[in-house]
Coordinates of C-alpha atoms in Angstrom, one line a residue:
M48 CA 94.5 -27.3 -63.5
T49 CA 98.3 -27.6 -63.8
E50 CA 99.6 -24.7 -66.0
T51 CA 101.7 -25.6 -69.0
P52 CA 105.1 -23.8 -69.1
I53 CA 105.9 -21.8 -72.2
I54 CA 107.7 -24.1 -74.7
D55 CA 108.5 -23.1 -78.3
D56 CA 108.3 -26.6 -79.8
P57 CA 104.6 -27.4 -80.4
I58 CA 105.3 -31.2 -80.3
E59 CA 106.9 -30.8 -76.9
V60 CA 103.9 -28.7 -75.7
R61 CA 101.6 -31.5 -76.7
K62 CA 103.8 -34.1 -75.1
L63 CA 103.7 -32.1 -71.9
K64 CA 99.8 -32.0 -72.0
R65 CA 99.9 -35.8 -72.4
A66 CA 102.1 -36.1 -69.3
V67 CA 99.9 -33.8 -67.3
A68 CA 96.8 -35.9 -68.2
L69 CA 98.6 -39.1 -67.1
A70 CA 99.6 -37.4 -63.9
R71 CA 96.0 -36.6 -63.2
G72 CA 95.2 -40.3 -63.6
E73 CA 93.5 -39.8 -67.0
E74 CA 94.1 -41.9 -70.1
P75 CA 95.0 -39.7 -73.1
Y76 CA 94.5 -42.7 -75.5
A77 CA 91.0 -44.1 -74.7
R78 CA 90.1 -47.7 -75.3
S79 CA 86.7 -47.0 -76.9
F80 CA 83.8 -44.6 -77.3
E81 CA 80.6 -46.5 -78.2
G82 CA 77.3 -45.3 -79.4
A83 CA 78.3 -42.2 -81.3
T84 CA 76.0 -40.9 -84.0
H85 CA 77.5 -39.7 -87.2
A86 CA 77.3 -36.0 -88.0
A87 CA 75.6 -36.6 -91.4
E88 CA 72.8 -38.5 -89.7
L89 CA 72.2 -35.7 -87.2
E90 CA 72.1 -33.2 -90.1
C91 CA 69.4 -35.3 -91.8
T92 CA 67.4 -36.0 -88.6
Y93 CA 67.4 -32.4 -87.5
A94 CA 67.2 -30.7 -90.8
S95 CA 63.9 -28.9 -89.8
L96 CA 65.1 -27.8 -86.4
E97 CA 64.5 -24.1 -86.0
D98 CA 67.1 -21.6 -85.1
G99 CA 67.7 -21.0 -81.4
V100 CA 65.9 -24.3 -80.3
I101 CA 67.5 -26.7 -77.8
T102 CA 66.0 -30.2 -77.9
E103 CA 65.9 -32.7 -75.1
D104 CA 67.6 -35.3 -77.3
V105 CA 70.8 -36.6 -75.9
V106 CA 73.4 -37.9 -78.4
R107 CA 77.0 -38.9 -78.5
V108 CA 79.4 -37.7 -81.1
A109 CA 83.0 -38.4 -81.8
G110 CA 85.6 -37.0 -84.2
R111 CA 88.8 -35.0 -84.8
V112 CA 89.0 -31.4 -83.7
I113 CA 89.5 -29.2 -86.8
A114 CA 88.5 -25.9 -85.3
L115 CA 88.5 -24.4 -81.7
R116 CA 87.3 -20.9 -80.7
D117 CA 87.4 -19.8 -77.1
Q118 CA 85.1 -16.9 -76.0
G119 CA 85.6 -16.9 -72.3
K120 CA 82.8 -18.9 -70.8
V121 CA 81.8 -20.4 -74.1
A122 CA 83.9 -22.4 -76.6
F123 CA 83.0 -23.6 -80.0
I124 CA 84.7 -26.8 -81.2
V125 CA 84.2 -28.2 -84.7
I126 CA 84.8 -32.0 -85.0
R127 CA 84.9 -34.1 -88.2
D128 CA 83.9 -37.7 -88.3
A129 CA 83.8 -40.1 -91.2
T130 CA 80.7 -38.5 -92.7
A131 CA 80.7 -34.7 -92.0
E132 CA 81.4 -32.0 -89.4
I133 CA 79.4 -31.0 -86.3
Q134 CA 79.9 -28.2 -83.9
L135 CA 80.1 -28.5 -80.1
F136 CA 78.6 -25.5 -78.3
C137 CA 80.5 -25.8 -75.0
R138 CA 79.4 -23.8 -72.0
I139 CA 81.2 -23.6 -68.7
D140 CA 77.8 -23.9 -66.9
N141 CA 77.1 -27.2 -68.6
L142 CA 80.5 -28.8 -68.2
G143 CA 81.8 -27.3 -64.9
E144 CA 84.9 -25.3 -64.5
E145 CA 87.4 -28.2 -64.4
A146 CA 86.0 -30.0 -67.4
Y147 CA 85.7 -26.7 -69.3
A148 CA 89.3 -25.9 -68.6
R149 CA 90.3 -29.2 -70.1
V150 CA 88.2 -28.5 -73.2
K151 CA 90.0 -25.2 -73.7
D152 CA 93.3 -27.1 -73.4
L153 CA 92.5 -29.3 -76.4
D154 CA 94.6 -28.9 -79.6
I155 CA 93.6 -29.0 -83.3
G156 CA 93.9 -32.6 -84.4
D157 CA 92.9 -34.2 -81.1
W158 CA 90.2 -36.9 -81.2
I159 CA 87.4 -36.4 -78.7
G160 CA 84.0 -37.8 -77.8
A161 CA 81.1 -35.8 -76.4
E162 CA 77.6 -36.3 -75.1
G163 CA 75.0 -33.6 -74.9
L164 CA 71.8 -32.1 -76.2
V165 CA 71.1 -31.4 -79.9
M166 CA 70.4 -27.8 -80.6
R167 CA 70.6 -25.2 -83.4
T168 CA 72.2 -21.9 -82.7
R169 CA 70.6 -18.5 -83.5
R170 CA 73.0 -18.4 -86.5
S171 CA 71.5 -21.6 -87.9
Q172 CA 74.4 -23.9 -86.9
L173 CA 73.3 -27.4 -85.9
S174 CA 75.3 -28.2 -82.7
V175 CA 75.6 -30.4 -79.7
A176 CA 75.7 -28.8 -76.3
P177 CA 77.8 -31.2 -74.4
T178 CA 77.5 -32.1 -70.8
S179 CA 80.7 -34.2 -71.0
V180 CA 83.8 -34.1 -73.3
Q181 CA 86.3 -36.9 -73.3
L182 CA 89.8 -36.9 -74.9
L183 CA 90.1 -40.0 -77.0
T184 CA 93.5 -39.5 -78.6
K185 CA 96.0 -36.8 -77.8
T186 CA 97.8 -35.9 -81.0
L187 CA 101.5 -35.0 -80.7
R188 CA 102.2 -33.7 -84.1
P189 CA 100.4 -30.5 -85.3
L190 CA 98.7 -30.5 -88.6
P191 CA 100.7 -28.7 -91.4
E192 CA 100.3 -25.0 -91.6
K193 CA 97.2 -24.0 -93.5
F194 CA 96.2 -27.7 -93.5
H195 CA 92.7 -26.8 -94.7
G196 CA 94.2 -26.0 -98.1
L197 CA 97.2 -28.4 -98.2
A198 CA 98.2 -28.5 -101.8
D199 CA 101.8 -29.7 -102.0
K200 CA 101.6 -32.8 -104.1
E201 CA 104.7 -34.5 -102.6
T202 CA 103.3 -34.1 -99.1
R203 CA 99.8 -35.2 -100.1
Y204 CA 101.0 -38.4 -101.8
R205 CA 103.7 -39.2 -99.3
Q206 CA 101.5 -38.5 -96.2
R207 CA 98.1 -39.6 -97.4
Y208 CA 96.8 -39.6 -93.8
V209 CA 97.5 -35.8 -93.7
D210 CA 96.0 -35.3 -97.1
L211 CA 92.7 -37.0 -96.0
I212 CA 92.5 -34.7 -93.0
A213 CA 93.3 -31.5 -94.9
N214 CA 91.3 -32.3 -98.1
P215 CA 88.1 -34.1 -97.3
E216 CA 87.2 -34.2 -101.0
V217 CA 90.1 -36.7 -101.5
K218 CA 88.2 -39.3 -99.5
E219 CA 85.3 -38.9 -102.1
V220 CA 87.7 -40.1 -104.8
F221 CA 88.4 -43.3 -102.9
E222 CA 84.8 -43.8 -102.0
T223 CA 84.1 -43.7 -105.7
R224 CA 86.9 -46.2 -106.4
F225 CA 85.3 -48.6 -103.9
R226 CA 81.9 -48.3 -105.6
V227 CA 83.5 -48.8 -109.0
I228 CA 85.2 -52.0 -108.0
S229 CA 82.0 -53.3 -106.2
A230 CA 79.9 -52.5 -109.3
M231 CA 82.3 -54.3 -111.6
R232 CA 82.4 -57.3 -109.3
R233 CA 78.6 -57.5 -109.1
A234 CA 78.3 -57.1 -112.9
A235 CA 80.6 -60.1 -113.4
E236 CA 78.9 -62.2 -110.8
Q237 CA 75.5 -61.4 -112.4
R238 CA 76.8 -62.8 -115.7
G239 CA 77.8 -66.1 -114.0
F240 CA 81.5 -65.4 -113.4
F241 CA 83.2 -66.9 -110.3
E242 CA 85.7 -64.8 -108.5
V243 CA 88.9 -66.7 -107.8
E244 CA 92.4 -66.1 -106.3
T245 CA 95.6 -67.1 -108.0
P246 CA 99.3 -66.9 -106.9
M247 CA 101.1 -63.7 -106.6
L248 CA 104.5 -65.4 -106.6
H249 CA 105.3 -67.0 -110.0
P250 CA 108.1 -69.3 -110.8
I251 CA 108.1 -67.9 -114.4
P252 CA 107.1 -64.4 -115.4
G253 CA 104.2 -64.7 -117.8
G254 CA 100.8 -63.4 -118.8
A255 CA 102.1 -60.1 -120.2
T256 CA 105.2 -58.6 -121.6
A257 CA 106.8 -56.5 -118.8
R258 CA 109.9 -56.4 -116.7
P259 CA 109.2 -58.3 -113.4
F260 CA 110.2 -57.9 -109.8
I261 CA 112.3 -60.7 -108.5
T262 CA 112.3 -62.1 -104.9
H263 CA 113.8 -65.1 -103.3
H264 CA 112.1 -67.9 -101.5
N265 CA 114.5 -69.0 -98.7
A266 CA 112.9 -72.4 -97.9
L267 CA 113.0 -73.5 -101.6
D268 CA 116.2 -71.5 -102.2
K269 CA 114.7 -70.3 -105.5
D270 CA 113.9 -67.0 -107.1
F271 CA 110.3 -66.1 -107.8
Y272 CA 108.7 -63.2 -109.6
L273 CA 105.9 -61.0 -108.4
R274 CA 103.1 -61.6 -110.9
I275 CA 102.9 -59.3 -113.8
A276 CA 99.4 -60.7 -114.7
P277 CA 97.3 -63.6 -113.5
E278 CA 96.4 -64.7 -117.0
L279 CA 98.1 -68.1 -117.3
Y280 CA 96.7 -69.3 -114.0
L281 CA 93.2 -68.2 -114.8
K282 CA 93.3 -70.0 -118.1
R283 CA 94.5 -73.1 -116.4
L284 CA 91.1 -73.0 -114.6
L285 CA 89.3 -73.1 -118.0
V286 CA 91.2 -76.2 -118.7
G287 CA 90.0 -77.6 -115.4
G288 CA 86.4 -77.0 -116.2
F289 CA 85.5 -73.6 -115.0
E290 CA 83.6 -71.7 -117.7
R291 CA 83.7 -68.1 -116.4
V292 CA 86.3 -66.8 -113.9
F293 CA 87.6 -63.4 -112.9
E294 CA 90.1 -62.0 -110.4
I295 CA 90.5 -58.5 -109.1
N296 CA 94.2 -58.6 -108.5
R297 CA 97.3 -56.7 -107.6
S298 CA 100.0 -57.0 -110.2
F299 CA 103.6 -55.7 -110.3
R300 CA 105.7 -54.4 -113.1
N301 CA 109.3 -53.2 -112.6
E302 CA 108.9 -50.2 -114.8
G303 CA 109.1 -46.4 -114.6
M304 CA 106.7 -44.2 -112.6
D305 CA 104.7 -41.4 -114.2
H306 CA 101.2 -40.0 -114.2
S307 CA 99.8 -43.3 -115.6
H308 CA 102.2 -45.9 -114.2
N309 CA 102.8 -47.3 -110.7
P310 CA 104.9 -50.3 -109.9
E311 CA 101.9 -52.1 -108.4
F312 CA 98.4 -51.7 -109.7
T313 CA 95.0 -53.2 -109.7
M314 CA 93.4 -55.1 -112.6
L315 CA 90.2 -57.1 -113.2
E316 CA 91.0 -60.1 -115.4
A317 CA 88.2 -62.3 -116.7
Y318 CA 88.0 -65.4 -118.9
Q319 CA 84.9 -66.9 -120.5
A320 CA 84.8 -70.3 -122.3
F321 CA 83.0 -70.7 -125.6
T322 CA 83.2 -67.0 -126.6
D323 CA 85.6 -65.0 -128.7
I324 CA 86.9 -61.4 -129.1
N325 CA 83.4 -60.2 -129.9
G326 CA 81.7 -61.7 -126.8
I327 CA 84.4 -60.5 -124.5
A328 CA 84.3 -57.0 -126.0
D329 CA 80.5 -56.9 -125.2
F330 CA 81.3 -58.1 -121.6
T331 CA 84.0 -55.4 -121.3
Q332 CA 81.6 -52.7 -122.3
A333 CA 79.0 -54.0 -119.8
L334 CA 81.6 -53.9 -116.9
I335 CA 82.8 -50.4 -117.8
L336 CA 79.2 -49.1 -118.0
A337 CA 78.5 -50.6 -114.6
A338 CA 81.5 -48.8 -113.3
C339 CA 80.4 -45.5 -114.8
H340 CA 76.9 -45.9 -113.4
A341 CA 78.4 -46.3 -109.9
A342 CA 80.7 -43.3 -110.3
Q343 CA 78.3 -41.0 -112.1
D344 CA 75.0 -41.6 -110.3
G345 CA 73.6 -43.8 -113.0
R346 CA 74.7 -41.7 -116.0
E347 CA 76.5 -43.1 -119.0
C348 CA 78.9 -40.2 -119.5
F349 CA 81.7 -38.5 -117.6
T350 CA 84.0 -35.6 -118.0
F351 CA 87.8 -35.9 -118.0
Q352 CA 90.0 -32.9 -118.0
G353 CA 87.3 -30.8 -119.6
V354 CA 86.2 -33.3 -122.3
E355 CA 82.9 -35.1 -122.1
V356 CA 83.0 -38.8 -122.9
D357 CA 79.8 -40.5 -123.9
L358 CA 79.5 -44.3 -123.2
A359 CA 76.0 -44.7 -124.6
G360 CA 75.3 -47.0 -127.5
Q361 CA 77.5 -49.6 -129.2
W362 CA 81.2 -48.6 -129.1
P363 CA 82.9 -48.6 -132.6
R364 CA 85.5 -51.2 -133.6
R365 CA 88.4 -50.3 -136.0
T366 CA 91.4 -52.2 -137.0
M367 CA 94.9 -50.9 -136.1
C368 CA 96.0 -50.8 -139.7
S369 CA 93.0 -48.8 -140.9
L370 CA 93.5 -46.2 -138.1
V371 CA 97.2 -45.9 -138.9
S372 CA 96.4 -45.5 -142.6
D373 CA 94.0 -42.7 -141.8
A374 CA 96.6 -41.0 -139.7
V375 CA 99.4 -41.0 -142.3
G376 CA 97.2 -40.5 -145.3
Q377 CA 98.3 -43.7 -147.1
G378 CA 97.7 -47.4 -146.9
V379 CA 99.6 -49.2 -144.1
D380 CA 99.3 -52.9 -143.7
F381 CA 101.4 -56.1 -144.0
S382 CA 101.8 -55.8 -147.7
C383 CA 104.2 -53.0 -147.1
T384 CA 107.9 -53.9 -146.8
R385 CA 109.7 -53.6 -143.6
D386 CA 111.9 -50.9 -145.2
E387 CA 108.8 -48.9 -146.3
L388 CA 107.4 -49.0 -142.7
A389 CA 110.8 -48.0 -141.2
V390 CA 110.9 -45.0 -143.5
L391 CA 107.4 -44.1 -142.5
A392 CA 108.3 -44.4 -138.8
K393 CA 111.3 -42.2 -139.3
R394 CA 109.1 -39.5 -140.9
Y395 CA 107.2 -39.4 -137.6
H396 CA 110.4 -39.4 -135.5
R397 CA 110.2 -43.0 -134.4
D398 CA 113.5 -44.8 -134.2
V399 CA 113.2 -48.5 -135.3
E400 CA 115.1 -51.2 -133.4
P401 CA 116.8 -53.8 -135.6
S402 CA 114.8 -56.6 -133.9
W403 CA 111.4 -55.1 -134.8
G404 CA 109.4 -56.7 -137.5
K405 CA 106.5 -55.1 -139.5
G406 CA 104.0 -55.6 -136.7
K407 CA 106.1 -53.9 -134.1
I408 CA 106.7 -50.9 -136.4
I409 CA 102.9 -50.6 -137.2
A410 CA 102.1 -50.8 -133.4
E411 CA 104.6 -48.0 -132.7
L412 CA 103.1 -45.8 -135.4
F413 CA 99.7 -46.5 -133.8
D414 CA 101.0 -45.5 -130.3
T415 CA 102.5 -42.3 -131.6
L416 CA 99.9 -41.1 -134.1
V417 CA 96.6 -42.6 -133.2
E418 CA 96.3 -43.5 -129.5
P419 CA 96.3 -39.9 -128.2
T420 CA 93.4 -39.0 -130.6
L421 CA 91.0 -41.7 -129.4
I422 CA 88.8 -39.7 -126.9
Q423 CA 85.5 -41.4 -127.2
P424 CA 85.4 -45.2 -126.5
M425 CA 86.8 -47.4 -129.3
F426 CA 87.8 -51.0 -129.6
V427 CA 91.0 -51.2 -131.7
T428 CA 91.3 -54.7 -133.2
E429 CA 93.7 -56.9 -135.3
Y430 CA 96.9 -56.3 -133.3
P431 CA 100.0 -57.7 -134.9
L432 CA 101.0 -61.3 -134.0
E433 CA 104.5 -60.0 -133.1
T434 CA 103.1 -58.0 -130.1
S435 CA 100.4 -60.5 -129.1
P436 CA 102.0 -63.7 -127.9
L437 CA 98.9 -65.1 -126.2
A438 CA 96.1 -64.2 -128.6
K439 CA 94.6 -66.4 -131.3
K440 CA 95.6 -65.7 -134.9
N441 CA 93.0 -64.0 -137.1
A442 CA 91.3 -66.5 -139.4
L443 CA 91.8 -64.3 -142.5
N444 CA 95.3 -62.9 -141.8
D445 CA 97.8 -64.9 -139.8
Q446 CA 100.0 -61.8 -139.3
V447 CA 97.4 -60.3 -136.9
T448 CA 95.5 -61.6 -134.0
D449 CA 91.9 -61.5 -132.7
R450 CA 92.9 -59.0 -130.1
F451 CA 91.4 -55.6 -129.1
E452 CA 92.5 -52.8 -126.8
L453 CA 89.8 -50.4 -125.6
F454 CA 90.8 -46.7 -125.7
M455 CA 89.2 -43.7 -124.0
C456 CA 90.6 -40.2 -123.5
G457 CA 93.7 -41.2 -125.4
R458 CA 94.5 -44.0 -123.0
E459 CA 94.3 -47.8 -123.1
C460 CA 91.7 -49.0 -120.6
A461 CA 91.4 -52.7 -121.4
N462 CA 93.1 -55.4 -123.4
G463 CA 91.2 -58.5 -124.6
F464 CA 91.3 -61.2 -127.2
S465 CA 90.3 -64.6 -128.4
E466 CA 92.6 -66.9 -126.3
L467 CA 95.2 -68.9 -128.0
N468 CA 94.4 -72.6 -127.1
D469 CA 96.6 -74.4 -129.6
P470 CA 99.5 -75.8 -127.6
I471 CA 101.8 -76.2 -130.6
D472 CA 101.3 -72.6 -131.6
Q473 CA 101.7 -71.4 -128.0
R474 CA 105.0 -73.3 -127.7
E475 CA 106.3 -71.6 -130.8
R476 CA 105.3 -68.2 -129.4
F477 CA 107.0 -68.9 -126.1
E478 CA 110.1 -69.9 -128.0
A479 CA 110.0 -66.5 -129.8
Q480 CA 109.7 -64.8 -126.5
V481 CA 112.7 -66.7 -125.1
A482 CA 114.7 -65.6 -128.2
A483 CA 113.6 -62.0 -127.7
K484 CA 114.7 -62.2 -124.0
A485 CA 118.1 -63.6 -125.1
A486 CA 118.4 -60.7 -127.5
G487 CA 118.0 -58.3 -124.6
D488 CA 114.3 -57.7 -124.3
E489 CA 113.8 -57.6 -120.5
E490 CA 110.0 -57.5 -120.9
A491 CA 109.7 -60.7 -122.9
M492 CA 107.8 -63.6 -121.2
G493 CA 109.4 -66.7 -119.9
Y494 CA 108.8 -70.2 -121.2
D495 CA 106.1 -71.8 -119.1
E496 CA 106.3 -75.5 -119.8
D497 CA 103.5 -76.3 -117.3
Y498 CA 101.1 -74.0 -119.1
I499 CA 101.9 -75.8 -122.4
R500 CA 101.1 -79.1 -120.6
A501 CA 97.8 -77.6 -119.4
L502 CA 96.9 -76.6 -123.0
E503 CA 97.7 -80.1 -124.1
Y504 CA 94.9 -81.3 -121.9
G505 CA 92.6 -79.0 -123.9
M506 CA 91.3 -75.5 -123.2
P507 CA 88.0 -74.7 -124.7
P508 CA 87.6 -71.7 -127.1
A509 CA 87.6 -68.6 -124.9
G510 CA 87.8 -64.9 -124.7
G511 CA 89.6 -63.0 -122.0
V512 CA 90.1 -59.4 -120.9
G513 CA 92.2 -57.3 -118.5
I514 CA 90.8 -54.0 -117.3
G515 CA 93.1 -51.5 -115.5
I516 CA 91.1 -50.4 -112.5
D517 CA 93.4 -47.5 -111.5
R518 CA 93.3 -45.9 -115.0
L519 CA 89.5 -46.4 -115.2
V520 CA 89.0 -44.7 -111.8
M521 CA 91.3 -41.8 -113.0
L522 CA 88.9 -41.2 -115.9
L523 CA 85.7 -41.6 -113.9
T524 CA 86.9 -39.2 -111.1
D525 CA 88.6 -36.7 -113.4
M526 CA 92.0 -37.2 -111.8
P527 CA 95.0 -36.4 -113.9
S528 CA 97.5 -38.7 -112.1
I529 CA 97.4 -42.4 -111.1
R530 CA 98.7 -41.2 -107.7
D531 CA 95.5 -39.4 -107.1
V532 CA 93.5 -42.7 -107.1
L533 CA 96.0 -44.8 -105.1
L534 CA 95.8 -44.4 -101.4
F535 CA 99.6 -45.0 -101.0
P536 CA 101.4 -44.5 -104.3
H537 CA 105.1 -45.4 -104.6
M538 CA 107.3 -42.4 -104.1
R539 CA 111.0 -41.8 -104.3
D540 CA 112.8 -41.5 -101.0
E541 CA 112.5 -38.2 -99.2
G542 CA 115.4 -35.7 -99.5

């Protein structure tokens, strides 16, 4: 074997090893390694294998080297695959001197494949005694110091690939996320919903009140907006004759970043014809229960930041005004004057903008005083018309809408309502949004004339809901930050 000269830079050392391998006619980046058995499967198959026994069973395994211990004529290598870790019990007698020397020249982080006999050491460690070891990928960059306990948040989020190597439990969070999404998809399909796809580039920002991202279409020489919600397109499908549709979608909002906000996020939005706020609330509860079952091994409870949340039974429904009234110790509703509500808001250190009406002030009081206290699941209903431009007015009070938001752990998890299907009413609400935008509200919706035209063709009575997947997964996996449940969260530039 060609000896490697002493070089201080570990990357240069590894580059030299790569060059040496190429000079020997070897390929340090293999094309394939078929037929490997996962470590978890071996653990299961050979669970009863006694200590010190070497079988005659030949297997192939492959993974990343995460530990290497050289004891002269014996070397112990631990590799990790997608399921678990397995030890390679490498003997010079089994491999031959040349191959054994190359084994000892491996680095932590290299990907290797091996073939050999299944055995269990006298110290009870299930192992493979290889007769051949193949370098599959030579890594040039060493893993971070103490990578087994990598804890720096910036590094973990920015270099998720290193985080997944250093903290295997992180992968479990994302495996849970995949199960949650799959369970919610199946629950919707079992209830007769069709999964559809709608545009991500919108000519008009709509479907929610949020500041959009703007992009430019060169061929059309026109600005478009990354969607802030798929709502208006999904409801066009109800007009066209679909009765139950849903979309698991990426949406984008040009807002701040914090522990519960990322500029792009995942939602499940669903719309059902011939139902209302009550039917869609029942549907929402069914989907979230399905998600909990998938994340919590069939249980209907979870623990978030030390607090147990019980999802069993029917979730309570309370109006926003009644909850605010309880919080301030006096009656709060639309019979109050705007000045009275403004004084009340000031008492709780909420500045009131001149453009805010009664409904907006009540909603702000709710956000400040009530939302953080809603730990167990609750549907909060009768949202002000002022803050609900797409929801149907309440039959008994036209200053509020048939809208709910679902809260758990002091966080909004879903937003649903009886859909507004009166084109005249919707036109007036769009006009109010345009006026708000002209007054400086960057989150106000645009005026979507085509959506009005669709409603004029007739949309059946319907209920709809949007469920924030990222926030739901945060709760079900007990993760304090949205970045913990996004594989590649947005980050500010390094340095």
